[in-house]
């Protein structure tokens, strides 16, 4: 066995990291090699002294709980210095305003497609789809399709074209536009 | 690392990330001894070690929410500790560890003692001196191995090096200390 291998095995033994196979090899070497035994004893002595010396130094400081509490206090005071109370209140208000504004924008945007050109009526009378007006607006008569079979829920809107014509527009809840029925002059 | 311990620690890290202060305190307590050894290895005195450890705690409190891999808590903690210690050393223009000086201070402070105690003190002083002569990366592994009951794998995790590297560093550190103590010089001290 080489010196280096012997030292590795001794080191692993001291740190309780040696495997059973390595332990057998180490025992065999120690049994037959006086120099190996001397080195082993010297390393064992160093091991004991080092444990005492290092633990003496590293265990002398303050305890974790104490340091942690002070660090917590230090962190809070740093936060206070970095962001005084007035600024923190302002930042909180600003954040709340942004969130409310974003929510309102999303709410409004979901209605916009119904007012875009795509949402304008594409047909006059002569419905192609079979729909039933589920919620006629106030003041409008009850209008049903010829078939009278409800196949989709629709919303109805007023629409005035460029020439002043009044249109009743049926829009599917999914924002699709169905053919519309003309009202009043028809 | 013990799998159960590792799992528990990762779970505690998750709790700490979610704002559980008690979990964070327990995490630091569990890792306190080796953390102290790591910092002490770089700053070299108890008082400075305490100050640096407090800065480390402040950093950990402020940054635990950014830790993405809970299972790598130890190496993350070690990196913070090393950075804080090195910054402290740079700011204070401290010398790297002079354990022999510390041993001399301890000897001066010691009260008159029996012969056995004097011998023991001399042995301790010699050991301190020898540890202080080690190149930093060997001393780092050596101090970690003796500051807590860490396995080679755990030391590798903290230092972010393979287990075999830890084993080699410990073997060389022990050989250098053996040579230093027996002859006063070590022919095997590597340059790095």
Coordinates of C-alpha atoms in Angstrom, one line a residue:
Chain A
X1 CA 0.0 0.0 0.0
X2 CA 1.3 3.5 -0.9
X3 CA 1.8 6.2 1.7
X4 CA -1.0 8.3 0.1
X5 CA -3.5 5.4 0.1
X6 CA -2.6 4.7 3.8
X7 CA -3.2 8.4 4.7
X8 CA -6.5 8.4 2.9
X9 CA -7.7 5.3 4.7
X10 CA -6.5 6.7 8.1
X11 CA -8.3 10.0 7.3
X12 CA -11.5 8.3 6.4
X13 CA -11.3 6.1 9.5
X14 CA -10.9 9.2 11.7
X15 CA -13.9 10.8 10.1
X16 CA -16.0 7.7 10.4
X17 CA -16.3 7.6 6.6
X18 CA -14.4 4.3 6.0
X19 CA -16.2 1.4 4.3
X20 CA -16.0 -2.2 5.7
X21 CA -13.7 -3.1 2.8
X22 CA -11.4 -0.2 3.4
X23 CA -11.4 -0.9 7.1
X24 CA -10.2 -4.5 6.4
X25 CA -7.4 -3.2 4.2
X26 CA -6.4 -0.6 6.8
X27 CA -6.4 -3.3 9.6
X28 CA -4.2 -5.6 7.5
X29 CA -1.7 -2.8 6.7
X30 CA -1.5 -1.8 10.4
X31 CA -1.0 -5.4 11.4
X32 CA 2.0 -5.9 9.2
X33 CA 3.6 -2.4 9.0
X34 CA 5.1 -0.7 12.0
X35 CA 5.6 2.6 10.2
X36 CA 1.9 2.6 9.3
X37 CA 1.0 2.1 13.0
X38 CA 3.2 5.0 14.0
X39 CA 1.5 7.2 11.4
X40 CA -1.9 6.0 12.5
X41 CA -1.1 6.9 16.2
X42 CA 0.2 10.3 15.3
X43 CA -2.9 11.1 13.2
X44 CA -5.2 9.9 16.0
X45 CA -3.4 12.3 18.3
X46 CA -3.7 15.2 15.9
X47 CA -7.4 14.3 15.4
X48 CA -8.1 14.6 19.1
X49 CA -6.1 17.8 19.6
X50 CA -7.7 19.4 16.5
X51 CA -11.2 18.7 17.7
X52 CA -10.5 20.3 21.0
X53 CA -8.6 23.3 19.5
X54 CA -11.2 24.1 16.8
X55 CA -14.3 23.6 19.0
X56 CA -12.7 25.8 21.7
X57 CA -12.5 28.7 19.2
X58 CA -15.7 28.2 17.3
X59 CA -18.0 27.6 20.3
X60 CA -16.9 30.7 22.2
X61 CA -19.0 33.2 20.3
X62 CA -22.6 34.3 20.8
X63 CA -25.5 31.9 20.3
X64 CA -27.5 31.8 17.1
X65 CA -30.8 32.9 18.7
X66 CA -29.2 36.0 20.2
X67 CA -27.4 37.0 16.9
X68 CA -30.6 36.3 14.9
X69 CA -32.7 38.5 17.1
X70 CA -30.3 41.4 16.8
X71 CA -30.1 40.8 13.0
X72 CA -33.9 40.9 12.8
X73 CA -33.9 44.3 14.7
X74 CA -31.1 45.5 12.4
X75 CA -33.1 44.4 9.3
X76 CA -36.2 46.3 10.4
X77 CA -34.3 49.5 11.2
X78 CA -32.6 49.2 7.8
X79 CA -36.0 48.9 6.1
X80 CA -37.2 51.9 8.1
X81 CA -34.2 54.0 7.1
X82 CA -34.5 52.9 3.5
X83 CA -38.2 53.5 3.2
X84 CA -39.6 55.9 5.8
X85 CA -43.1 55.5 7.0
X86 CA -44.5 58.3 4.7
X87 CA -42.9 56.8 1.6
X88 CA -44.1 53.4 2.6
X89 CA -47.7 54.7 2.9
X90 CA -47.4 56.5 -0.5
X91 CA -46.0 53.3 -2.1
X92 CA -48.8 51.2 -0.7
X93 CA -51.4 53.7 -1.9
X94 CA -49.8 53.8 -5.3
X95 CA -49.8 50.0 -5.6
X96 CA -53.4 49.8 -4.5
X97 CA -54.3 52.5 -7.1
X98 CA -52.5 50.6 -9.8
X99 CA -54.3 47.3 -9.0
X100 CA -57.7 49.0 -9.0
X101 CA -56.9 50.7 -12.2
X102 CA -55.8 47.5 -13.8
X103 CA -58.9 45.7 -12.7
X104 CA -61.1 48.5 -14.1
X105 CA -59.3 48.4 -17.4
X106 CA -59.7 44.7 -17.8
X107 CA -63.4 45.1 -17.0
X108 CA -63.9 47.8 -19.6
X109 CA -61.9 46.0 -22.2
X110 CA -64.1 42.9 -22.2
X111 CA -67.0 45.1 -23.4
X112 CA -65.1 46.9 -26.1
X113 CA -65.3 44.2 -28.9
X114 CA -69.0 44.7 -29.0
X115 CA -68.4 48.3 -30.1
X116 CA -65.8 47.6 -32.8
X117 CA -66.6 47.4 -36.5
X118 CA -66.6 43.6 -36.3
X119 CA -69.5 43.8 -34.0
X120 CA -71.7 45.7 -36.4
X121 CA -74.8 44.0 -37.9
X122 CA -74.0 41.8 -40.9
X123 CA -77.5 41.0 -42.1
X124 CA -80.9 42.4 -42.2
X125 CA -83.9 40.4 -41.3
X126 CA -84.0 36.8 -42.7
X127 CA -82.1 35.3 -39.9
X128 CA -79.7 32.6 -40.7
X129 CA -79.3 31.3 -37.2
X130 CA -82.1 30.1 -35.1
X131 CA -82.2 32.2 -32.1
X132 CA -84.5 33.3 -29.4
X133 CA -84.3 36.7 -27.8
X134 CA -83.7 35.8 -24.2
X135 CA -83.5 39.3 -22.8
X136 CA -85.2 42.0 -24.8
X137 CA -84.4 45.4 -23.8
X138 CA -87.0 47.5 -22.0
X139 CA -89.5 49.1 -24.3
X140 CA -88.8 46.6 -27.2
X141 CA -91.5 44.1 -28.2
X142 CA -91.0 40.4 -27.7
X143 CA -89.4 39.2 -30.9
X144 CA -88.8 35.6 -31.6
X145 CA -87.3 33.8 -34.5
X146 CA -89.5 31.9 -36.9
X147 CA -88.3 28.6 -35.6
X148 CA -88.5 29.6 -32.0
X149 CA -85.9 27.1 -30.9
X150 CA -83.4 28.5 -28.5
X151 CA -79.9 27.4 -29.4
X152 CA -77.7 30.1 -27.9
X153 CA -78.1 32.8 -25.3
X154 CA -77.8 36.2 -27.0
X155 CA -77.6 39.9 -25.9
X156 CA -79.4 42.6 -27.8
X157 CA -78.1 46.1 -28.6
X158 CA -79.4 49.2 -30.2
X159 CA -77.5 50.4 -33.2
X160 CA -78.1 53.5 -35.4
X161 CA -76.4 53.4 -38.8
X162 CA -75.1 56.4 -40.8
X163 CA -78.4 57.0 -42.5
X164 CA -80.3 57.0 -39.2
X165 CA -81.7 53.5 -39.4
X166 CA -82.4 51.7 -36.2
X167 CA -81.0 48.2 -35.8
X168 CA -81.5 45.6 -33.2
X169 CA -78.3 43.7 -33.0
X170 CA -77.9 40.2 -31.5
X171 CA -74.6 39.4 -30.1
X172 CA -73.6 36.1 -28.6
X173 CA -72.3 36.2 -25.1
X174 CA -69.0 34.9 -26.4
X175 CA -68.7 38.1 -28.4
X176 CA -69.6 36.6 -31.7
X177 CA -72.2 38.4 -33.7
X178 CA -75.2 36.6 -35.1
X179 CA -77.3 37.9 -38.0
X180 CA -79.6 40.6 -36.8
X181 CA -83.3 41.4 -37.1
X182 CA -84.3 44.7 -38.4
X183 CA -87.0 46.4 -36.4
X184 CA -89.4 49.3 -36.8
X185 CA -89.5 49.9 -40.6
X186 CA -89.9 46.2 -41.3
Chain B
X1 CA -26.2 14.1 4.2
X2 CA -28.8 12.4 6.1
X3 CA -31.8 12.2 3.8
X4 CA -34.3 12.9 6.5
X5 CA -32.4 15.8 7.8
X6 CA -31.9 17.2 4.3
X7 CA -35.6 16.9 3.6
X8 CA -36.5 18.5 6.9
X9 CA -34.1 21.3 6.2
X10 CA -35.5 21.9 2.7
X11 CA -39.0 22.0 4.2
X12 CA -37.8 24.5 6.8
X13 CA -36.3 26.6 4.0
X14 CA -39.7 26.6 2.2
X15 CA -41.3 27.8 5.4
X16 CA -38.7 30.4 6.0
X17 CA -39.1 31.6 2.4
X18 CA -42.8 32.0 3.1
X19 CA -42.0 34.3 6.0
X20 CA -41.8 31.9 8.9
X21 CA -39.3 33.6 11.1
X22 CA -39.1 30.7 13.6
X23 CA -38.2 28.3 10.8
X24 CA -35.4 30.6 9.7
X25 CA -34.1 30.9 13.3
X26 CA -34.0 27.1 13.6
X27 CA -32.3 26.8 10.3
X28 CA -29.5 29.1 11.4
X29 CA -29.2 27.4 14.8
X30 CA -28.8 24.0 13.1
X31 CA -26.0 25.4 10.9
X32 CA -24.5 27.7 13.4
X33 CA -21.3 25.8 14.4
X34 CA -19.9 25.2 10.9
X35 CA -21.0 28.7 9.9
X36 CA -19.0 30.1 12.8
X37 CA -16.0 27.9 11.8
X38 CA -16.2 29.1 8.2
X39 CA -16.3 32.8 9.1
X40 CA -13.7 32.4 11.9
X41 CA -11.4 30.7 9.3
X42 CA -11.5 33.9 7.3
X43 CA -11.7 36.7 9.9
X44 CA -9.6 35.1 12.6
X45 CA -11.1 36.3 15.9
X46 CA -14.2 35.6 18.0
X47 CA -15.3 39.2 18.2
X48 CA -15.0 39.8 14.5
X49 CA -16.7 36.4 13.8
X50 CA -19.7 37.5 15.8
X51 CA -20.0 40.8 13.9
X52 CA -19.7 39.0 10.6
X53 CA -22.2 36.4 11.6
X54 CA -24.7 39.1 12.5
X55 CA -24.2 40.6 9.0
X56 CA -24.7 37.2 7.6
X57 CA -28.0 36.9 9.4
X58 CA -29.1 40.2 8.1
X59 CA -28.3 39.1 4.6
X60 CA -30.1 35.8 5.1
X61 CA -33.2 37.5 6.5
X62 CA -33.3 39.9 3.5
X63 CA -32.6 37.3 0.8
X64 CA -34.1 34.0 1.9
X65 CA -37.1 34.8 -0.3
X66 CA -34.8 34.7 -3.4
X67 CA -33.4 31.3 -2.7
X68 CA -34.8 29.1 -5.5
X69 CA -33.4 25.7 -4.6
X70 CA -34.2 24.9 -0.9
X71 CA -32.0 21.8 -1.0
X72 CA -29.0 24.0 -1.7
X73 CA -29.5 26.1 1.4
X74 CA -26.1 25.2 2.9
X75 CA -24.0 26.2 -0.1
X76 CA -26.1 29.4 -0.4
X77 CA -25.5 30.2 3.2
X78 CA -21.8 29.4 2.9
X79 CA -21.5 31.7 -0.1
X80 CA -23.2 34.6 1.8
X81 CA -20.9 33.9 4.8
X82 CA -17.8 33.8 2.7
X83 CA -18.7 37.0 0.9
X84 CA -19.5 38.8 4.2
X85 CA -16.2 37.6 5.8
X86 CA -14.1 38.6 2.8
X87 CA -15.8 42.0 2.7
X88 CA -15.2 42.5 6.3
X89 CA -11.6 41.5 5.9
X90 CA -11.2 43.9 3.0
X91 CA -13.0 46.8 4.8
X92 CA -11.0 46.3 8.0
X93 CA -7.8 45.5 6.2
X94 CA -7.6 42.5 8.5
X95 CA -4.9 39.9 8.0
X96 CA -6.0 36.4 7.1
X97 CA -6.3 34.2 10.1
X98 CA -3.5 34.3 12.6
X99 CA -4.4 31.5 14.8
X100 CA -0.9 31.4 16.4
X101 CA -1.5 35.0 17.6
X102 CA -4.8 34.0 19.1
X103 CA -3.1 31.1 20.8
X104 CA -0.5 33.5 22.3
X105 CA -3.4 35.7 23.5
X106 CA -5.0 32.8 25.1
X107 CA -1.8 31.7 26.8
X108 CA -1.3 35.3 28.2
X109 CA -4.8 35.4 29.5
X110 CA -4.5 32.0 31.2
X111 CA -4.0 31.9 34.9
X112 CA -1.0 30.1 36.4
X113 CA -1.7 26.4 36.1
X114 CA -0.5 22.9 36.9
X115 CA 2.2 21.3 34.8
X116 CA -0.3 19.1 33.0
X117 CA -2.3 22.2 32.1
X118 CA 0.8 23.9 30.9
X119 CA 1.6 21.0 28.7
X120 CA -2.0 20.9 27.4
X121 CA -1.9 24.6 26.7
X122 CA 1.3 24.2 24.8
X123 CA -0.1 21.4 22.8
X124 CA -3.2 23.5 22.0
X125 CA -1.0 26.5 21.2
X126 CA 1.0 24.4 18.8
X127 CA -2.1 23.0 17.2
X128 CA -3.5 26.5 16.8
X129 CA -0.2 27.6 15.3
X130 CA -0.1 24.6 12.9
X131 CA -3.7 25.2 11.7
X132 CA -2.8 28.8 11.1
X133 CA 0.0 27.8 8.8
X134 CA -2.3 25.9 6.5
X135 CA -3.2 27.3 3.1
X136 CA -6.7 28.8 3.3
X137 CA -8.5 26.1 1.3
X138 CA -7.0 23.3 3.4
X139 CA -7.7 25.1 6.6
X140 CA -11.2 25.7 5.5
X141 CA -12.0 22.0 5.0
X142 CA -10.1 21.2 8.2
X143 CA -11.9 23.7 10.4
X144 CA -15.3 22.6 8.9
X145 CA -14.5 19.0 9.7
X146 CA -13.8 19.8 13.3
X147 CA -16.2 22.6 14.0
X148 CA -19.3 20.4 13.6
X149 CA -20.1 16.8 13.0
X150 CA -20.2 17.2 9.3
X151 CA -19.7 14.3 6.8
X152 CA -17.4 14.7 3.9
X153 CA -20.4 15.0 1.7
X154 CA -21.8 17.9 3.8
X155 CA -18.5 19.7 3.7
X156 CA -18.4 19.2 -0.1
X157 CA -21.9 20.7 -0.3
X158 CA -20.9 23.7 1.8
X159 CA -17.7 24.3 -0.1
X160 CA -19.3 23.4 -3.4
X161 CA -16.6 20.9 -4.2
X162 CA -16.7 17.1 -4.8
X163 CA -16.4 14.7 -1.9
X164 CA -13.1 13.4 -3.2
X165 CA -11.7 16.9 -3.1
X166 CA -12.8 17.2 0.5
X167 CA -11.1 13.9 1.4
X168 CA -7.9 14.9 -0.4
X169 CA -7.8 18.3 1.4
X170 CA -8.3 16.7 4.8
X171 CA -5.6 14.2 4.1
X172 CA -3.1 16.9 3.1
X173 CA -4.1 19.2 5.9
X174 CA -3.5 16.4 8.5
X175 CA -0.2 15.5 6.9
X176 CA 0.9 19.2 6.9
X177 CA -0.1 19.6 10.6
X178 CA 1.7 16.4 11.5
X179 CA 4.8 17.6 9.8
X180 CA 4.5 21.1 11.3
X181 CA 4.0 19.7 14.8
X182 CA 6.7 17.1 14.7
X183 CA 9.4 19.1 12.8
X184 CA 8.2 22.7 12.9
X185 CA 8.1 22.8 9.1
X186 CA 6.0 21.2 6.5
X187 CA 7.6 20.1 3.3
X188 CA 4.2 19.3 1.8
X189 CA 2.5 22.7 2.0
X190 CA 1.2 23.2 -1.5
X191 CA 1.3 26.7 -2.9
X192 CA -2.4 26.9 -3.3

